[in-house]
CSV table of C-alpha atoms and ligand atoms in Angstrom, one decimal:
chain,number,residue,atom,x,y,z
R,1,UNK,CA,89.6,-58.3,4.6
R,2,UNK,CA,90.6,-61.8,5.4
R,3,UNK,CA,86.8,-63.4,4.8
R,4,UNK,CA,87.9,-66.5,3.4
R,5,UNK,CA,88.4,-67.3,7.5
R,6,UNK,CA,85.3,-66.0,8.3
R,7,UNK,CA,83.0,-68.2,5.3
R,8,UNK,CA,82.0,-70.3,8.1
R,9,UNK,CA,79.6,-73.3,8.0
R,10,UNK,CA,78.5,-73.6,11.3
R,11,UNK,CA,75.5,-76.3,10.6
R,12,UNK,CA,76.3,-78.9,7.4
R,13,UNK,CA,75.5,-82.3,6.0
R,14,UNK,CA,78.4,-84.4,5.0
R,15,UNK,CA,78.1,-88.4,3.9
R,16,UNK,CA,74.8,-88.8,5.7
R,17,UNK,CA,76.0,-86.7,9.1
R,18,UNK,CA,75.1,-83.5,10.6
R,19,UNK,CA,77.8,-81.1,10.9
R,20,UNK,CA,78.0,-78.4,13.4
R,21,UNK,CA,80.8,-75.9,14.6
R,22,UNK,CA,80.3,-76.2,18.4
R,23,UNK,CA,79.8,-72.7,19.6
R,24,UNK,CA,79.6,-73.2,23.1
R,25,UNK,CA,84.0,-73.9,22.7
R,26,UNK,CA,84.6,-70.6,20.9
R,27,UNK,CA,86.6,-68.8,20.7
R,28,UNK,CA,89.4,-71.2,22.8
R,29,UNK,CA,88.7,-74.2,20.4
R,30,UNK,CA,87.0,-74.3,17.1
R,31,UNK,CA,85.4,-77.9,17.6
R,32,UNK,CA,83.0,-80.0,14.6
R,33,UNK,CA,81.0,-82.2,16.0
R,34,UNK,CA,79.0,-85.1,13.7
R,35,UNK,CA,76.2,-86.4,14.5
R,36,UNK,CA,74.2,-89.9,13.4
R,37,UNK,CA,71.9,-89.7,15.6
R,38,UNK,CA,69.1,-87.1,15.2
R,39,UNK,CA,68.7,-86.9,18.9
R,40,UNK,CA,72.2,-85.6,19.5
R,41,UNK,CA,71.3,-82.5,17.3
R,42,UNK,CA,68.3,-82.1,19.5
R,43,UNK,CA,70.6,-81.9,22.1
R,44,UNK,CA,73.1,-79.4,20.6
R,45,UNK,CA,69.9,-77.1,19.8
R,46,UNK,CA,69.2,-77.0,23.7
R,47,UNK,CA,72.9,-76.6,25.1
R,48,UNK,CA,73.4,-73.9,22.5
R,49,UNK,CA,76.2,-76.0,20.7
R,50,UNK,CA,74.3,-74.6,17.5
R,51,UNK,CA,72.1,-71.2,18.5
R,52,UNK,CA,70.8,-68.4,16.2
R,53,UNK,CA,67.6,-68.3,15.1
R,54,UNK,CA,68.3,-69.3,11.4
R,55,UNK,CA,71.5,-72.1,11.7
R,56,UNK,CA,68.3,-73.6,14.4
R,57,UNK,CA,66.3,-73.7,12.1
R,58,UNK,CA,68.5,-75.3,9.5
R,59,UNK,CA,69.9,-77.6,12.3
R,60,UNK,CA,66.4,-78.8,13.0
R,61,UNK,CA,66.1,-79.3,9.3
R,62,UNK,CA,69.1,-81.6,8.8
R,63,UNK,CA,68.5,-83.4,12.2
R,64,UNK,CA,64.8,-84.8,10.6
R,65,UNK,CA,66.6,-85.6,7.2
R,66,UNK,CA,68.8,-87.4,9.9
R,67,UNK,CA,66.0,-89.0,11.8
R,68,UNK,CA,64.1,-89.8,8.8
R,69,UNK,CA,66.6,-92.5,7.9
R,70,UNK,CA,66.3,-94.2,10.7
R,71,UNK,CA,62.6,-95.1,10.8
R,72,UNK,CA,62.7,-98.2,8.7
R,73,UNK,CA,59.4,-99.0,7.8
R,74,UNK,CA,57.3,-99.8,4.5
R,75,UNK,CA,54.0,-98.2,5.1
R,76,UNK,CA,54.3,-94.2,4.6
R,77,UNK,CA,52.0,-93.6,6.8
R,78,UNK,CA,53.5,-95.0,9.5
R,79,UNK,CA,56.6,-93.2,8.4
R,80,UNK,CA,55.0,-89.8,8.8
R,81,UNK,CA,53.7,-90.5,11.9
R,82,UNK,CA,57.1,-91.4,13.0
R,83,UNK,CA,58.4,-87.9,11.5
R,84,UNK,CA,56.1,-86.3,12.9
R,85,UNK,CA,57.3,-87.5,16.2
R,86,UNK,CA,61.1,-86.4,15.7
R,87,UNK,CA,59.8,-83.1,14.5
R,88,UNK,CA,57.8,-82.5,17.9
R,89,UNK,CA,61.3,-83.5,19.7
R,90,UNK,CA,62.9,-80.3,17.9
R,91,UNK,CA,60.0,-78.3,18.2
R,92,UNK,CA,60.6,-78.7,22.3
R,93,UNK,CA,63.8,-77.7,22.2
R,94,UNK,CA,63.9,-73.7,22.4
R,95,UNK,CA,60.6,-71.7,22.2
R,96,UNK,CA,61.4,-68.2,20.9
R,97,UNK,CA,63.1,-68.7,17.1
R,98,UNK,CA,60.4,-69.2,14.7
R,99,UNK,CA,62.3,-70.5,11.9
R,100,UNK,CA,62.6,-73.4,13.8
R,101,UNK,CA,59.2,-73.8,13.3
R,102,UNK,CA,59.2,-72.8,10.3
R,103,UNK,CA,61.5,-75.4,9.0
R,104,UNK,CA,60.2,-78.1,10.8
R,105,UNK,CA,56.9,-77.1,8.9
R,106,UNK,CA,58.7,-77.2,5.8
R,107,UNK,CA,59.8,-80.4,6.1
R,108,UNK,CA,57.0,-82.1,7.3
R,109,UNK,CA,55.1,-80.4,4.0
R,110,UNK,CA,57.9,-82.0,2.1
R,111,UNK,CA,57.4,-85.7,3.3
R,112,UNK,CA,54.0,-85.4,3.2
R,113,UNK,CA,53.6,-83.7,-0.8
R,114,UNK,CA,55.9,-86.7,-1.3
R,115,UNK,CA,54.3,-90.1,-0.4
R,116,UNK,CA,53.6,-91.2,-4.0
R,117,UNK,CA,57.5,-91.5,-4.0
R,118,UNK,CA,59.4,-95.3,-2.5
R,119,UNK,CA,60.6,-94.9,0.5
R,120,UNK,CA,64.3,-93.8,-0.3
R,121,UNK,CA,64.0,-91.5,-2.1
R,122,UNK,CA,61.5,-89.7,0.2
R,123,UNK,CA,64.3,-89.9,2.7
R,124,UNK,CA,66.6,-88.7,0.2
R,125,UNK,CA,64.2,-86.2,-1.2
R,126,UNK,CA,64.2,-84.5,2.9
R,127,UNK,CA,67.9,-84.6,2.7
R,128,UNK,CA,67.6,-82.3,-0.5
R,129,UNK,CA,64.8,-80.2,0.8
R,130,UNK,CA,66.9,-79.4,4.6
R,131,UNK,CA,70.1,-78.8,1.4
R,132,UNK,CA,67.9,-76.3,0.1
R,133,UNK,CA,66.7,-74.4,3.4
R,134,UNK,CA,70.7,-74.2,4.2
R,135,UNK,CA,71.8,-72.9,0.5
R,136,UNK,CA,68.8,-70.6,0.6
R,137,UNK,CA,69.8,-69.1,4.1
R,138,UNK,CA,73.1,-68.2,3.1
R,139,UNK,CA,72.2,-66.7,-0.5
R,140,UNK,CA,69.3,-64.9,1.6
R,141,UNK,CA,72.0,-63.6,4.4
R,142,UNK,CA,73.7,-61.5,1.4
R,143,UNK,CA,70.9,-60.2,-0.1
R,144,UNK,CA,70.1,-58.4,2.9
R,145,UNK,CA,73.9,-57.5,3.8
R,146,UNK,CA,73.5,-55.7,0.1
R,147,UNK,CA,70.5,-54.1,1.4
R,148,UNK,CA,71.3,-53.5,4.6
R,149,UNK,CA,74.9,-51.7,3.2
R,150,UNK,CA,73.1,-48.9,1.7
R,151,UNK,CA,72.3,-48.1,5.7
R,152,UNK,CA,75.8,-47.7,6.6
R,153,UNK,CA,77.9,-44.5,6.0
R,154,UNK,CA,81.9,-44.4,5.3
R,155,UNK,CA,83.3,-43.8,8.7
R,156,UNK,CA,80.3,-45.6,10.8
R,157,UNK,CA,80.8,-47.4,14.3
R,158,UNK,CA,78.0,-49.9,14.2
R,159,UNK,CA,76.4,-51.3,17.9
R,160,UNK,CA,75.2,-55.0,17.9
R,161,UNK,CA,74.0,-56.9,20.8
R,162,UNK,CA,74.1,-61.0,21.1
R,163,UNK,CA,75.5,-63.0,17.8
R,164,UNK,CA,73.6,-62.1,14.6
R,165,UNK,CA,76.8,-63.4,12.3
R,166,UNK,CA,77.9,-66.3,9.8
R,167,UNK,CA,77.8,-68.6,13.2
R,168,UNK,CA,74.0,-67.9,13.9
R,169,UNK,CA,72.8,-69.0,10.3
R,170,UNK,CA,74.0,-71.1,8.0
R,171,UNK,CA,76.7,-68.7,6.7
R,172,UNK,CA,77.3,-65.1,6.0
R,173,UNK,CA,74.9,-63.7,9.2
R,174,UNK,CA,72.2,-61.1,9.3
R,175,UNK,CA,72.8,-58.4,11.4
R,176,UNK,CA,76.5,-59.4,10.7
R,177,UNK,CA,75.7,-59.6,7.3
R,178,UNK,CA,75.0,-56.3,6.8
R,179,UNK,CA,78.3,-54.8,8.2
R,180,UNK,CA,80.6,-57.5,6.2
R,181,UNK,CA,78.3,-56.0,3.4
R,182,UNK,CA,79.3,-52.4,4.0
R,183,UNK,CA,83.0,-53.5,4.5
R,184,UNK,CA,83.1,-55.4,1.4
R,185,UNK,CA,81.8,-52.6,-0.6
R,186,UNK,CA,84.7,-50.4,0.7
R,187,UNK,CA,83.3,-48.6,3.6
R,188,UNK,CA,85.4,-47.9,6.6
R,189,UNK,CA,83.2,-49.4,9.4
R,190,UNK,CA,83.8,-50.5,13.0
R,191,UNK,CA,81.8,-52.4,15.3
R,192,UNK,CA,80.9,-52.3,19.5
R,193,UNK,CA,79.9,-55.2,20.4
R,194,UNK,CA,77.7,-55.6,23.9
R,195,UNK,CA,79.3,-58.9,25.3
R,196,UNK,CA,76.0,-60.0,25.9
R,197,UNK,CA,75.1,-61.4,29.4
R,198,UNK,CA,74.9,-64.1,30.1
R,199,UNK,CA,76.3,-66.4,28.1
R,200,UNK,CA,78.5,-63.5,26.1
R,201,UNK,CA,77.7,-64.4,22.6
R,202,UNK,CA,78.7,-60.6,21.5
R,203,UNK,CA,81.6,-60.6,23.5
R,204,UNK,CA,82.8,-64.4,22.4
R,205,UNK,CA,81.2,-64.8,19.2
R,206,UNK,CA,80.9,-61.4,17.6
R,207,UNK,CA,83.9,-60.6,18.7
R,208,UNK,CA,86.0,-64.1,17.3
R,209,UNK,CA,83.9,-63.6,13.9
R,210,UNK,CA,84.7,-59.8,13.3
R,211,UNK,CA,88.3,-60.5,14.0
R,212,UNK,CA,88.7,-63.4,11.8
R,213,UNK,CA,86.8,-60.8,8.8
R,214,UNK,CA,89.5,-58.4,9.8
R,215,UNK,CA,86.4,-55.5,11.1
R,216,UNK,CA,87.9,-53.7,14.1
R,217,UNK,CA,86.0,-54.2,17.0
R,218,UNK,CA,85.6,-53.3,20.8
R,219,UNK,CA,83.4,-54.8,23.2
R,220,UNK,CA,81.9,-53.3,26.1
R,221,UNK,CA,79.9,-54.5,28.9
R,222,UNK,CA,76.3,-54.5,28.3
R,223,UNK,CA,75.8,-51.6,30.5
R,224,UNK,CA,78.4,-49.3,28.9
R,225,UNK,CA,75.6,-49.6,25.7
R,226,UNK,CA,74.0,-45.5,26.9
R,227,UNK,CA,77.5,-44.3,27.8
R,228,UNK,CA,79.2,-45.0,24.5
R,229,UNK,CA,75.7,-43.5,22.9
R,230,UNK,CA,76.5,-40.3,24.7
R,231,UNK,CA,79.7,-39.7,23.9
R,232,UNK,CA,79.0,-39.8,20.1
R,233,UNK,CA,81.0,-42.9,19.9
R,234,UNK,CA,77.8,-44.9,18.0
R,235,UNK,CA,76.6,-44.2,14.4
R,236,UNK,CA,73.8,-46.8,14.1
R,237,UNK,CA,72.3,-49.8,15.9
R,238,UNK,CA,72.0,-53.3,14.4
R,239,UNK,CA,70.4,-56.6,15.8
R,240,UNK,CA,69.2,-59.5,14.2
R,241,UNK,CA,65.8,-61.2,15.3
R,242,UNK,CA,64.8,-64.5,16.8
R,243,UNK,CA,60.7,-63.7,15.5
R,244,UNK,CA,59.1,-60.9,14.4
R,245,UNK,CA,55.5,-59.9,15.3
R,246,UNK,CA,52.6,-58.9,12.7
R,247,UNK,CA,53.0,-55.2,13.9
R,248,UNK,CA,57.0,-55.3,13.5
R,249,UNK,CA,57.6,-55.8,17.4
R,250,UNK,CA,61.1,-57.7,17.9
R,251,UNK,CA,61.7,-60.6,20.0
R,252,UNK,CA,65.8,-60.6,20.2
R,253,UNK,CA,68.7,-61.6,22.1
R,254,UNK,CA,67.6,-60.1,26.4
R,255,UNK,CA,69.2,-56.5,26.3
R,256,UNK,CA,68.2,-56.2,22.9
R,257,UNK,CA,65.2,-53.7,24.3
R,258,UNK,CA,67.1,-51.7,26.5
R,259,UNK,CA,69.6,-51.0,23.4
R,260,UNK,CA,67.2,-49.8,21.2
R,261,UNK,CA,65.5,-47.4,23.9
R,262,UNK,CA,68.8,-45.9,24.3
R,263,UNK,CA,69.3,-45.9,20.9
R,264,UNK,CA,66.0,-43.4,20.8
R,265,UNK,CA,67.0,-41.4,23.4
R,266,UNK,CA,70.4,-40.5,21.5
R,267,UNK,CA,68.2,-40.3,18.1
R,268,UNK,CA,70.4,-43.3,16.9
R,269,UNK,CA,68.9,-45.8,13.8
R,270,UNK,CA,67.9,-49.0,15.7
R,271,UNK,CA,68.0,-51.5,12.7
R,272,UNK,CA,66.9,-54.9,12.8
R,273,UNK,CA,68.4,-57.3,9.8
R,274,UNK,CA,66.5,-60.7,9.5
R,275,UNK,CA,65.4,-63.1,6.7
R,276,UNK,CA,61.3,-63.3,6.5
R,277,UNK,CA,61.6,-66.8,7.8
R,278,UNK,CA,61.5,-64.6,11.6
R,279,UNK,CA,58.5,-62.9,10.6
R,280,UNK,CA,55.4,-64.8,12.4
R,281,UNK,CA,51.9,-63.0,10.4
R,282,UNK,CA,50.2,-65.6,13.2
R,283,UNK,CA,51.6,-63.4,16.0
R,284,UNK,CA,49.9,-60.2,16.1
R,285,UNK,CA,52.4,-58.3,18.8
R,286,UNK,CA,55.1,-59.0,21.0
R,287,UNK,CA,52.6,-60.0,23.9
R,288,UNK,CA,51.9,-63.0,22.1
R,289,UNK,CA,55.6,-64.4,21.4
R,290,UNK,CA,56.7,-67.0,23.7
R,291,UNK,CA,60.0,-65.9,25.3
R,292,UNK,CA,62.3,-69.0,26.9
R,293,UNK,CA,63.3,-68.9,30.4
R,294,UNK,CA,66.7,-70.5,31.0
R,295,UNK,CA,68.2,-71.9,33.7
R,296,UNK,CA,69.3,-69.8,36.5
R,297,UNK,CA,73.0,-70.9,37.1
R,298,UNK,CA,73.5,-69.0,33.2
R,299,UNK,CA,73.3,-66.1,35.8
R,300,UNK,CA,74.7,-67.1,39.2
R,301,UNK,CA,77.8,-68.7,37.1
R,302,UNK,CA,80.3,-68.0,35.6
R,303,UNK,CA,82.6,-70.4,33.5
R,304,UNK,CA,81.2,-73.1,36.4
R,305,UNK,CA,81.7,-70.7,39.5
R,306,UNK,CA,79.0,-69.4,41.5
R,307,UNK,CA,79.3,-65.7,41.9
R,308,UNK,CA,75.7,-65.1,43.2
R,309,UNK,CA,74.8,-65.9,47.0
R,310,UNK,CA,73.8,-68.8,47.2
R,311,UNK,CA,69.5,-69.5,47.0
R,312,UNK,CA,69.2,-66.0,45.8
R,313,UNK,CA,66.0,-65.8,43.4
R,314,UNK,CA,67.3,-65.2,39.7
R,315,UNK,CA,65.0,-64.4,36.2
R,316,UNK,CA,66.6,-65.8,33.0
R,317,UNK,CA,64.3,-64.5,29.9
R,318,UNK,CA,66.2,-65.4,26.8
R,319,UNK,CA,64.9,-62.7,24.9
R,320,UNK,CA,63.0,-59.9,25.2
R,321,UNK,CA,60.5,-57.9,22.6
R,322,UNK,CA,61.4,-54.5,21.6
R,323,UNK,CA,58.4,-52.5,19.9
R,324,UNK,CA,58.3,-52.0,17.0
R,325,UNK,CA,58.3,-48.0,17.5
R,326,UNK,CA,61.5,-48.6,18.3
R,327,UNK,CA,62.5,-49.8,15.3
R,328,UNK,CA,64.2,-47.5,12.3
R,329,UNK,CA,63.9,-50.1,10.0
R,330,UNK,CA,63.7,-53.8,8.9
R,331,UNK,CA,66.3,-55.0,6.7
R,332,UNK,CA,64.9,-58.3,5.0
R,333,UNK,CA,66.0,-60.2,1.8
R,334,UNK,CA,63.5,-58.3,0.0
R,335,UNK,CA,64.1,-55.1,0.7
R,336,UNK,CA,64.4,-52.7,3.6
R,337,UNK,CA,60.9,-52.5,5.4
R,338,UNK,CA,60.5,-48.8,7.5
R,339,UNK,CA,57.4,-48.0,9.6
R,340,UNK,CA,54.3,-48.3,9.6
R,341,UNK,CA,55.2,-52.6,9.5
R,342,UNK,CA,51.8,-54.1,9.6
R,343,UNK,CA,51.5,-52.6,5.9
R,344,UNK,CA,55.3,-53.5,5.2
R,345,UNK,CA,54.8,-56.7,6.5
R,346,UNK,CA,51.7,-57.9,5.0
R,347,UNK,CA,52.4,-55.9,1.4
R,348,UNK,CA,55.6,-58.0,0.3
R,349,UNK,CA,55.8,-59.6,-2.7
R,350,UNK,CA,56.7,-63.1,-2.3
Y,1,LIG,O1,70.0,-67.6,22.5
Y,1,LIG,P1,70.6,-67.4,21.2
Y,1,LIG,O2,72.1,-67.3,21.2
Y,1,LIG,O3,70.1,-68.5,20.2
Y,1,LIG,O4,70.0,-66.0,20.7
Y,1,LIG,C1,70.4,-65.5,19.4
Y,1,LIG,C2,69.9,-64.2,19.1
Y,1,LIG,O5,69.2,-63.6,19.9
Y,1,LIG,C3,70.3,-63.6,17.8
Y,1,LIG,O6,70.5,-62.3,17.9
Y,1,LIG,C4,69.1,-63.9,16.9
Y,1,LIG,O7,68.8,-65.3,16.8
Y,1,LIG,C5,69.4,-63.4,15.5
Y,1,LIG,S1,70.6,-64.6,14.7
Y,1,LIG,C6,70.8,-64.2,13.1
């Protein structure tokens, strides 16, 4: 395998900028963009230059370590208030992924169990903290690709749906993860991808990644998903997660639902690989998980041409929640969770 390609670091900090591989140009051009100004990674979080629940959440991370530096003021409660501020900018910026919350939380926690400290190295001591929450992710991405591996048989074809790889965390990938895993422990594995509509992050991002790891893949349009299932051509279904409800239901990537209803029908594993930053104990279903609504012309266009009639009504949900008796299992950094999840949830060890 050619992985030293694929060991990607799609969000980073370099001399005091944020660093992200802009997705939205892949795969025609591999494009970093830096950033000085917090509010420009606000802006890459809502035109999906950075997207994946996890590499969000570290985005949003770096971007208040990036903001935090510019509130110059003496009085640390002013500077709070003022992080606080930048923190509810990223928390507007896409509703479903609840590590973004999650690290946003995390960092406020940090400035605020810090206030004792002068006011630099606070704002250096938030630059370590978002360092952490990136290392962390990555470390936590292979732990549950070694899981996750023990799922998948020499000789599998794996499913996924949407991007759950290196690009959509802060390296490695989840879903992903878990078949670079399998392939790395010597395991013949292949991968259909579901391009993904509508903005085709399995056919354009799965797709670029798997190549660059050397994993044969196929993609197929998101409707071939049941006809590929039927002719045997599908060993086992993986996702990742964008949050995961009290009682194991899973908000994912629209499409994600449908898949895993197939995958029933067929009697085909539905897996879902995510760190425990996506579980959200406060939710206690998939009812209760907010899902974004994009804008329509994702649907009506295509690379900037309209393709719909024009004025025609359009829904955009993002994402959509698959129940969790749907769901084979839950591969997580500490272990592989299987039904019923309100136990395997709440019983983890930390
Ligand atoms: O809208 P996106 O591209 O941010 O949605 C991403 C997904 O749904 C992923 O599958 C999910 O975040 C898991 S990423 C490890």
């Amino acid at each position: 395998m050619t992985l030293s390609k694929a060991d990607l670091r799609p969000v980073d900090w370099e001399d005091g900028k944020v660093k992200l591989i802009d997705q939205t140009r892949i795969p025609d051009e591999f494009v970093t963009l830096e950033f000085t100004d917090y509010r420009d990674v606000v802006r890459a979080i809502c035109t999906m230059q950075v997207r994946g629940a996890p590499a969000i959440g570290v985005a949003a991370a770096l971007g208040i370590a990036l903001g935090a530096r510019e509130i110059e003021t003496p009085d640390h409660a002013e500077f709070v208030r003022r992080l606080e501020e930048i923190a509810e900018e990223f928390r507007c910026t896409r509703p479903t992924a609840v590590n973004l919350f999650w690290a946003i939380h995390r960092m406020l926690q940090t400035a605020r169990a810090n206030l004792n400290l002068p006011m630099e190295e606070l704002r250096e001591t938030l630059v370590r903290e978002a360092l952490d929450i990136l290392r962390d992710d990555v470390e936590i991405n292979r732990r549950i690709g070694r899981f996750g591996a023990e799922l998948i048989h020499d000789g599998d074809t794996v499913l996924t749906h949407c991007n759950a790889g290196a690009l959509a965390t802060a390296g490695y990938g989840t879903a992903l993860g878990v078949i670079r895993a399998a392939a790395e422990s010597g395991k013949k594995v292949e991968v259909i991808a579901d391009e993904t509509r509508p903005r085709l992050q399995g056919m354009k991002l799965t797709a670029w990644e798997l190549r660059q790891l050397g994993i044969p893949v196929t993609v197929i349009t998101d409707s071939m998903a049941g006809w590929a299932m039927s002719k045997g051509m599908i060993s086992c279904v993986i996702v990742g997660a964008d949050r995961i409800a009290a009682n194991g239901d899973v908000a994912n990537k629209v499409g994600t639902y449908s898949v895993a209803v197939l995958a029933r029908a067929h009697g085909i594993p539905f897996y879902v690989a995510a760190p425990m930053s996506t579980v959200d104990l406060s939710v206690p279903d998939g009812e209760h998980i907010p899902i974004e609504e994009r804008c329509p012309t994702e649907v009506t266009h295509i690379g900037g041409t309209r393709i719909a009639p024009e004025g025609v009504a359009v829904l955009n949900p993002a994402f959509d929640v698959t129940p969790a008796e749907y769901v084979t299992a839950i591969i997580t950094e500490r272990g592989i969770l299987r039904p019923p999840y309100t136990e395997a949830l709440r019983g983890l060890p930390e």
